[in-house]
CSV table of C-alpha atoms in Angstrom, one decimal:
chain,number,residue,atom,x,y,z
U,146,MET,CA,45.9,-34.2,-115.6
U,147,ALA,CA,43.6,-35.7,-117.8
U,148,LEU,CA,44.3,-38.7,-116.7
U,149,SER,CA,43.9,-38.4,-112.9
U,150,ARG,CA,41.5,-37.5,-114.5
U,151,VAL,CA,39.7,-40.4,-116.1
U,152,CYS,CA,40.9,-42.0,-112.8
U,153,TRP,CA,38.8,-40.0,-110.3
U,154,ALA,CA,36.1,-40.8,-113.1
U,155,ARG,CA,36.5,-44.4,-113.3
U,156,ALA,CA,36.5,-45.3,-109.4
U,157,ALA,CA,33.2,-43.1,-109.4
U,158,VAL,CA,31.4,-45.2,-112.2
U,159,TRP,CA,32.7,-48.5,-110.5
U,160,GLY,CA,33.1,-47.8,-107.2
U,161,SER,CA,36.4,-48.5,-107.4
U,162,ALA,CA,38.8,-48.1,-103.6
U,163,VAL,CA,41.6,-45.9,-105.1
U,164,THR,CA,43.7,-44.7,-102.9
U,165,PRO,CA,44.2,-41.1,-103.1
U,166,GLY,CA,48.1,-39.5,-103.3
U,167,HIS,CA,49.5,-37.3,-100.7
U,168,PHE,CA,48.1,-34.0,-102.3
U,169,VAL,CA,44.6,-35.8,-102.3
U,170,THR,CA,45.4,-36.1,-98.8
U,171,ARG,CA,46.4,-32.6,-98.0
U,172,ARG,CA,43.3,-31.2,-99.8
U,173,LEU,CA,40.6,-33.3,-98.3
U,174,GLN,CA,42.5,-31.9,-94.3
U,175,ILE,CA,41.8,-28.3,-95.7
U,176,GLY,CA,38.7,-29.1,-96.5
U,177,ARG,CA,37.3,-30.8,-92.9
U,178,SER,CA,40.1,-29.1,-90.8
U,179,GLY,CA,41.1,-25.5,-92.1
U,180,LEU,CA,44.3,-24.4,-91.9
U,181,ALA,CA,45.5,-27.2,-89.5
U,182,TRP,CA,48.1,-29.7,-91.3
U,183,GLY,CA,48.7,-31.4,-88.0
U,184,GLY,CA,46.7,-33.9,-86.6
U,185,PRO,CA,42.8,-34.8,-85.8
U,186,ARG,CA,41.7,-32.8,-82.5
U,187,SER,CA,41.7,-34.4,-78.8
U,188,SER,CA,37.7,-34.7,-78.3
U,189,LYS,CA,38.6,-33.9,-74.1
U,190,LEU,CA,36.6,-31.2,-72.6
U,191,HIS,CA,38.2,-28.6,-71.1
U,192,LEU,CA,37.3,-26.8,-68.4
U,193,SER,CA,36.4,-23.0,-68.8
U,194,PRO,CA,39.6,-21.0,-66.5
U,195,LYS,CA,35.8,-19.2,-64.5
U,196,THR,CA,35.1,-22.8,-63.9
U,197,ASP,CA,38.7,-23.6,-61.9
U,198,VAL,CA,39.3,-19.8,-59.5
U,199,LYS,CA,35.5,-21.9,-58.4
U,200,ASN,CA,36.9,-24.7,-57.9
U,201,LEU,CA,40.0,-23.5,-56.7
U,202,MET,CA,38.6,-21.2,-53.9
U,203,SER,CA,35.5,-24.4,-53.3
U,204,TYR,CA,39.2,-26.0,-52.1
U,205,VAL,CA,40.6,-23.1,-49.8
U,206,VAL,CA,37.1,-22.3,-48.4
U,207,THR,CA,36.9,-26.0,-47.6
U,208,LYS,CA,39.9,-26.3,-46.2
U,209,THR,CA,40.3,-23.0,-44.3
U,210,LYS,CA,37.0,-24.3,-42.2
U,211,ALA,CA,39.0,-27.9,-41.7
U,212,ILE,CA,41.9,-25.9,-39.6
U,213,ASN,CA,39.6,-23.1,-38.4
U,214,GLY,CA,37.2,-26.5,-37.2
U,215,LYS,CA,41.3,-28.1,-35.6
U,216,TYR,CA,42.2,-25.2,-34.6
U,217,HIS,CA,38.2,-24.6,-31.9
U,218,ARG,CA,38.6,-28.5,-30.6
U,219,PHE,CA,42.2,-27.7,-29.3
U,220,LEU,CA,41.5,-24.1,-28.2
U,221,GLY,CA,38.3,-26.2,-25.5
U,222,ARG,CA,41.1,-29.6,-24.9
U,223,HIS,CA,43.9,-27.6,-23.3
U,224,PHE,CA,43.0,-23.9,-23.0
U,225,PRO,CA,39.4,-24.0,-22.0
U,226,ARG,CA,38.7,-21.1,-20.0
U,227,PHE,CA,40.3,-18.9,-23.1
U,228,TYR,CA,38.2,-20.4,-25.4
U,229,VAL,CA,35.4,-20.0,-23.4
U,230,LEU,CA,37.1,-15.8,-24.2
U,231,TYR,CA,37.4,-16.2,-28.0
U,232,THR,CA,34.1,-18.3,-28.9
U,233,ILE,CA,32.2,-14.6,-27.5
U,234,PHE,CA,34.3,-12.1,-28.6
U,235,THR,CA,33.8,-14.0,-32.0
U,236,LYS,CA,29.9,-14.3,-31.8
U,237,GLY,CA,29.6,-11.6,-29.6
U,238,PHE,CA,31.6,-9.3,-33.4
U,239,ARG,CA,29.5,-10.9,-35.2
U,240,MET,CA,26.7,-9.9,-34.1
U,241,LEU,CA,27.9,-6.1,-33.5
U,242,TRP,CA,28.0,-6.3,-37.4
U,243,ALA,CA,24.7,-8.2,-38.4
U,244,ASP,CA,23.8,-4.4,-35.9
U,245,ALA,CA,25.2,-2.1,-37.6
U,246,LYS,CA,24.5,-3.8,-41.0
U,247,LYS,CA,20.6,-3.8,-39.8
U,248,ALA,CA,21.0,-0.5,-38.7
U,249,ARG,CA,22.1,0.8,-41.7
U,250,ARG,CA,19.5,-1.0,-43.6
U,251,ILE,CA,16.7,1.4,-41.6
U,252,LYS,CA,18.0,4.6,-41.6
U,253,THR,CA,18.4,3.2,-45.6
U,254,ASP,CA,15.1,3.6,-45.6
U,255,MET,CA,14.4,6.8,-43.7
U,256,TRP,CA,16.9,8.8,-46.0
U,257,ASN,CA,14.6,7.1,-49.1
U,258,HIS,CA,11.2,8.1,-47.9
U,259,ASN,CA,11.7,10.4,-46.0
U,260,MET,CA,10.5,8.9,-43.1
U,261,GLU,CA,11.0,10.4,-39.2
U,262,PHE,CA,12.3,8.1,-36.9
U,263,HIS,CA,8.9,8.4,-34.7
U,264,GLN,CA,7.2,6.7,-37.7
U,265,LEU,CA,9.9,3.6,-38.5
U,266,PRO,CA,7.3,0.7,-37.0
U,267,TYR,CA,8.3,-0.8,-33.0
U,268,ARG,CA,11.1,-3.6,-33.8
U,269,GLU,CA,13.1,-1.0,-36.2
U,270,MET,CA,13.0,1.7,-33.5
U,271,GLU,CA,14.3,-0.9,-31.1
U,272,HIS,CA,17.2,-1.8,-33.0
U,273,LEU,CA,18.2,1.7,-33.6
U,274,ARG,CA,18.3,3.0,-30.4
U,275,GLN,CA,19.7,-0.3,-28.5
U,276,PHE,CA,22.2,0.7,-31.7
U,277,ARG,CA,22.9,4.1,-30.6
U,278,GLN,CA,23.9,3.0,-26.6
U,279,ASP,CA,26.3,0.0,-28.6
U,280,VAL,CA,28.3,2.3,-30.8
U,281,ASN,CA,28.2,5.0,-27.5
U,282,LYS,CA,29.7,2.3,-25.9
U,283,CYS,CA,32.4,1.6,-28.1
U,284,LEU,CA,33.2,5.2,-28.8
U,285,PHE,CA,34.1,5.4,-25.2
U,286,LEU,CA,36.2,2.3,-25.8
U,287,GLY,CA,38.0,3.1,-29.1
U,288,ILE,CA,39.2,7.3,-27.4
U,289,ILE,CA,40.4,5.3,-24.6
U,290,SER,CA,42.3,3.5,-26.9
U,291,THR,CA,43.8,5.9,-29.4
U,292,PRO,CA,47.9,6.1,-27.4
U,293,PRO,CA,50.3,4.0,-28.9
U,294,PHE,CA,50.3,1.1,-26.2
U,295,ALA,CA,47.0,2.0,-24.7
U,296,ASN,CA,45.5,-1.0,-26.4
U,297,TYR,CA,47.2,-3.6,-24.6
U,298,LEU,CA,46.0,-2.4,-21.3
U,299,VAL,CA,42.3,-2.0,-22.9
U,300,PHE,CA,42.4,-5.4,-23.6
U,301,LEU,CA,43.2,-6.2,-19.7
U,302,LEU,CA,40.4,-3.6,-18.6
U,303,MET,CA,38.2,-5.4,-20.8
U,304,TYR,CA,39.0,-8.4,-19.0
U,305,LEU,CA,38.3,-6.6,-15.3
U,306,PHE,CA,35.8,-4.3,-16.6
U,307,PRO,CA,33.8,-6.6,-19.0
U,308,ARG,CA,30.1,-4.5,-17.2
U,309,GLN,CA,31.2,-0.9,-18.2
U,310,LEU,CA,33.1,-1.2,-20.9
U,311,LEU,CA,31.6,-4.2,-23.1
U,312,ILE,CA,27.9,-4.1,-24.1
U,313,ARG,CA,25.9,-7.3,-24.2
U,314,HIS,CA,27.1,-8.5,-27.1
U,315,PHE,CA,30.0,-10.3,-25.2
U,316,TRP,CA,28.7,-10.5,-21.9
U,317,THR,CA,27.6,-14.4,-20.9
U,318,PRO,CA,24.6,-15.6,-20.1
U,319,LYS,CA,25.6,-15.3,-16.5
U,320,GLN,CA,26.9,-12.0,-17.0
U,321,GLN,CA,23.9,-10.5,-18.0
U,322,ILE,CA,21.9,-11.5,-15.5
U,323,ASP,CA,24.3,-10.5,-12.9
U,324,PHE,CA,24.4,-7.0,-14.7
U,325,LEU,CA,21.1,-6.6,-15.5
U,326,ASP,CA,20.8,-7.5,-11.5
U,327,ILE,CA,23.0,-4.6,-10.5
U,328,TYR,CA,22.1,-2.3,-13.1
U,329,HIS,CA,18.1,-2.5,-11.3
U,330,ALA,CA,19.8,-2.2,-8.4
U,331,PHE,CA,21.5,1.6,-9.4
U,332,ARG,CA,18.2,2.3,-10.2
U,333,LYS,CA,16.2,1.3,-6.3
U,334,GLN,CA,18.6,4.1,-4.8
U,335,SER,CA,17.3,6.7,-6.6
U,336,HIS,CA,13.3,5.9,-5.9
U,337,PRO,CA,13.0,6.9,-1.9
U,338,GLU,CA,14.8,10.8,-2.8
U,339,ILE,CA,12.1,10.7,-6.2
U,340,ILE,CA,9.5,10.2,-3.6
U,341,SER,CA,11.2,12.2,-0.7
U,342,TYR,CA,11.4,15.0,-3.9
U,343,LEU,CA,7.8,14.6,-4.8
U,344,GLU,CA,6.3,14.8,-0.6
U,345,LYS,CA,8.3,18.1,-0.2
U,346,VAL,CA,6.3,19.9,-3.5
U,347,ILE,CA,3.1,19.0,-2.2
U,348,PRO,CA,2.4,22.1,-0.2
U,349,LEU,CA,3.2,23.5,-4.0
U,350,ILE,CA,0.6,22.5,-5.3
U,351,SER,CA,-2.7,24.6,-6.1
U,352,ASP,CA,-5.4,21.9,-6.1
U,353,ALA,CA,-6.0,20.9,-3.1
U,354,GLY,CA,-7.8,17.6,-4.2
U,355,LEU,CA,-4.5,17.5,-6.3
U,356,ARG,CA,-3.0,17.7,-3.5
U,357,TRP,CA,-4.2,14.5,-1.2
U,358,ARG,CA,-4.5,12.6,-4.1
U,359,LEU,CA,-0.5,12.9,-4.0
U,360,THR,CA,-0.2,12.4,-0.8
U,361,ASP,CA,-2.0,8.8,-1.2
U,362,LEU,CA,-0.2,7.8,-4.2
U,363,CYS,CA,3.8,8.9,-2.7
U,364,THR,CA,1.9,7.1,0.8
U,365,LYS,CA,1.1,3.5,-1.2
U,366,ILE,CA,4.5,3.9,-2.8
U,367,GLN,CA,6.0,3.4,0.5
U,368,ARG,CA,4.0,0.7,2.1
U,369,GLY,CA,4.4,-1.3,-0.6
U,370,SER,CA,1.4,-1.0,-1.8
U,371,HIS,CA,1.3,-1.2,-6.8
U,372,PRO,CA,-0.9,2.4,-7.7
U,373,ALA,CA,-4.0,1.8,-9.7
U,374,ILE,CA,-3.5,3.2,-13.4
U,375,CYS,CA,-6.6,5.1,-12.8
U,376,ASP,CA,-5.0,6.8,-9.3
U,377,ILE,CA,-2.0,8.0,-11.7
U,378,LEU,CA,-4.0,9.5,-14.6
U,379,ALA,CA,-5.3,11.9,-11.9
U,380,LEU,CA,-2.0,12.8,-11.3
U,381,ARG,CA,-0.6,14.2,-14.8
U,382,GLU,CA,-2.0,17.6,-14.7
U,383,CYS,CA,1.2,17.8,-11.2
U,384,PHE,CA,3.3,16.8,-14.3
U,385,SER,CA,2.7,19.7,-17.1
U,386,ASN,CA,3.2,23.2,-14.3
U,387,HIS,CA,4.9,24.6,-11.3
U,388,PRO,CA,6.7,22.9,-9.5
U,389,LEU,CA,6.9,18.8,-10.9
U,390,GLY,CA,7.2,20.2,-14.6
U,391,MET,CA,10.4,19.1,-16.8
U,392,LYS,CA,11.3,23.0,-16.4
U,393,GLN,CA,10.8,23.9,-13.0
U,394,LEU,CA,12.0,20.3,-11.7
U,395,GLN,CA,15.3,21.2,-8.9
U,396,ALA,CA,19.1,19.8,-10.3
U,397,PHE,CA,19.5,17.8,-7.5
U,398,HIS,CA,15.8,15.5,-8.6
U,399,VAL,CA,16.8,15.4,-12.5
U,400,LYS,CA,19.5,13.9,-11.4
U,401,ALA,CA,17.4,11.8,-9.0
U,402,LEU,CA,15.2,11.2,-11.8
U,403,SER,CA,18.9,9.9,-14.3
U,404,ARG,CA,19.7,8.0,-12.4
U,405,ALA,CA,15.9,6.3,-12.2
U,406,MET,CA,16.5,6.0,-15.8
U,407,LEU,CA,19.7,4.7,-15.6
U,408,LEU,CA,22.0,8.2,-17.6
U,409,THR,CA,24.5,9.2,-16.0
U,410,PRO,CA,23.4,12.2,-14.2
U,411,TYR,CA,27.1,13.6,-14.2
U,412,LEU,CA,26.7,16.9,-16.2
U,413,PRO,CA,25.7,19.8,-15.9
U,414,PRO,CA,22.2,20.4,-15.4
U,415,PRO,CA,21.3,21.8,-18.6
U,416,LEU,CA,22.8,18.7,-20.2
U,417,LEU,CA,21.1,16.8,-17.8
U,418,ARG,CA,17.5,17.7,-18.2
U,419,ARG,CA,17.7,17.6,-22.2
U,420,ARG,CA,18.8,14.3,-22.4
U,421,LEU,CA,16.2,13.1,-20.3
U,422,LYS,CA,13.6,15.4,-21.9
U,423,THR,CA,14.7,13.4,-25.5
U,424,HIS,CA,15.4,10.3,-23.5
U,425,ILE,CA,11.9,9.8,-22.2
U,426,THR,CA,10.2,11.2,-25.8
U,427,VAL,CA,12.2,8.4,-27.4
U,428,ILE,CA,9.9,5.8,-24.8
U,429,HIS,CA,6.8,7.5,-25.3
U,430,GLN,CA,7.4,7.1,-29.3
U,431,LEU,CA,8.7,3.6,-28.2
U,432,ASP,CA,5.2,3.3,-26.1
U,433,GLN,CA,2.3,4.6,-29.0
U,434,ALA,CA,4.7,2.1,-32.1
U,435,LEU,CA,4.0,-1.1,-29.2
U,436,ALA,CA,0.3,-0.1,-28.8
U,437,LYS,CA,0.5,-0.3,-32.7
U,438,LEU,CA,2.0,-3.4,-33.9
U,439,GLY,CA,0.7,-4.8,-30.1
U,440,ILE,CA,2.1,-6.8,-27.5
U,441,GLY,CA,1.1,-10.1,-28.3
U,442,GLN,CA,3.8,-9.9,-30.8
U,443,LEU,CA,6.4,-9.6,-29.4
U,444,THR,CA,8.2,-12.3,-28.1
U,445,ALA,CA,9.8,-13.3,-24.7
U,446,GLU,CA,12.8,-12.3,-25.0
U,447,GLU,CA,11.2,-8.9,-26.3
U,448,VAL,CA,8.8,-8.5,-23.7
U,449,LYS,CA,11.4,-8.8,-21.1
U,450,SER,CA,13.9,-5.8,-22.4
U,451,ALA,CA,10.5,-3.4,-23.2
U,452,CYS,CA,10.2,-4.3,-19.7
U,453,TYR,CA,13.4,-3.7,-18.2
U,454,LEU,CA,13.8,-0.6,-20.1
U,455,ARG,CA,10.9,1.6,-18.6
U,456,GLY,CA,12.1,0.1,-15.0
U,457,LEU,CA,10.6,-3.5,-14.5
U,458,ASN,CA,13.2,-5.9,-13.4
U,459,SER,CA,12.0,-7.9,-15.3
U,460,THR,CA,15.0,-11.3,-15.3
U,461,HIS,CA,13.5,-13.0,-12.3
U,462,ILE,CA,9.9,-12.4,-13.5
U,463,GLY,CA,8.1,-14.6,-15.8
U,464,GLU,CA,6.5,-14.0,-19.1
U,465,ASP,CA,3.6,-13.6,-18.5
U,466,ARG,CA,3.3,-11.3,-15.8
U,467,CYS,CA,5.9,-8.9,-17.6
U,468,ARG,CA,3.6,-8.5,-20.5
U,469,THR,CA,0.4,-7.7,-17.9
U,470,TRP,CA,3.3,-4.8,-16.3
U,471,LEU,CA,3.5,-3.8,-19.9
U,472,GLY,CA,0.2,-3.6,-20.8
U,473,GLU,CA,-0.8,-1.3,-18.4
U,474,TRP,CA,2.4,0.9,-19.3
U,475,LEU,CA,0.4,1.0,-22.6
U,476,ARG,CA,-2.4,2.5,-21.4
U,477,ILE,CA,-0.9,5.9,-19.0
U,478,SER,CA,1.5,6.4,-21.4
U,479,CYS,CA,-1.1,6.6,-24.5
U,480,SER,CA,-3.4,8.3,-22.4
U,481,LEU,CA,-0.7,11.3,-22.1
U,482,LYS,CA,0.9,13.8,-23.9
């Protein structure tokens, strides 16, 4: 032991390159690498498990997109008509899902801020109104597909009757124009009935001046001329009391008005009257919100949709004329209670 210490002292003084023994080598390894008695560790870096999972998911997503693209090209090449239907349904479900998420967000904001429907901005009000209409149509489709094995029949019915069973997201561009023309033709069929009823109740109006104004208005409409805003606003008192008040209208007149608003007329008169009043109230609230926003802030598609909801067939009318007509409508609507 003393001899080894002397040797180590001489090596430190003279710089001797004395090779330590086996015992010293092991002690040096312990001092450098702890209890690891094996060889030195490799300097190669290893990825964490999270990085491996991300790389795997990225690979799977890339391969899935590539396979999906090949599948789409195969359908488009060999089954073009089926591919068109497949594309429309795929995009339709995506749009419907996006509408549902947006409607849920609007509802959540209403709940958090304690807001009512009429307090929302115009676009959010219109989105909720349209989404409710779409959901009602989808609910009917879900009800008829409830019985066992009825879903196969439902797919056939959707293909044969897309206008009656499907919402606008699942229509082709040509179908959207054709179906809107068909719906507007249904509205036009009710216009003569409404004018005829107005002519019948003219003698029941007590004010002679109002009787003359209403007769002149009906005559202008039947001749095809567009009435002025002042002519319409001058008759506001006729529609707040007997015989043209909402509560005093006859059942067949309420049905004609419901068809003009694209509402089903096949309901009991009390429910029909209530639904018509609710629908008109919603449109009036939309008008007030649109007046705050300004027609100039709407896109061309929003302007045409707003005009069609209020009774104008905007599918074949230019954007400028639609904006003019919508501005006249707002002047009348915002002047009424």
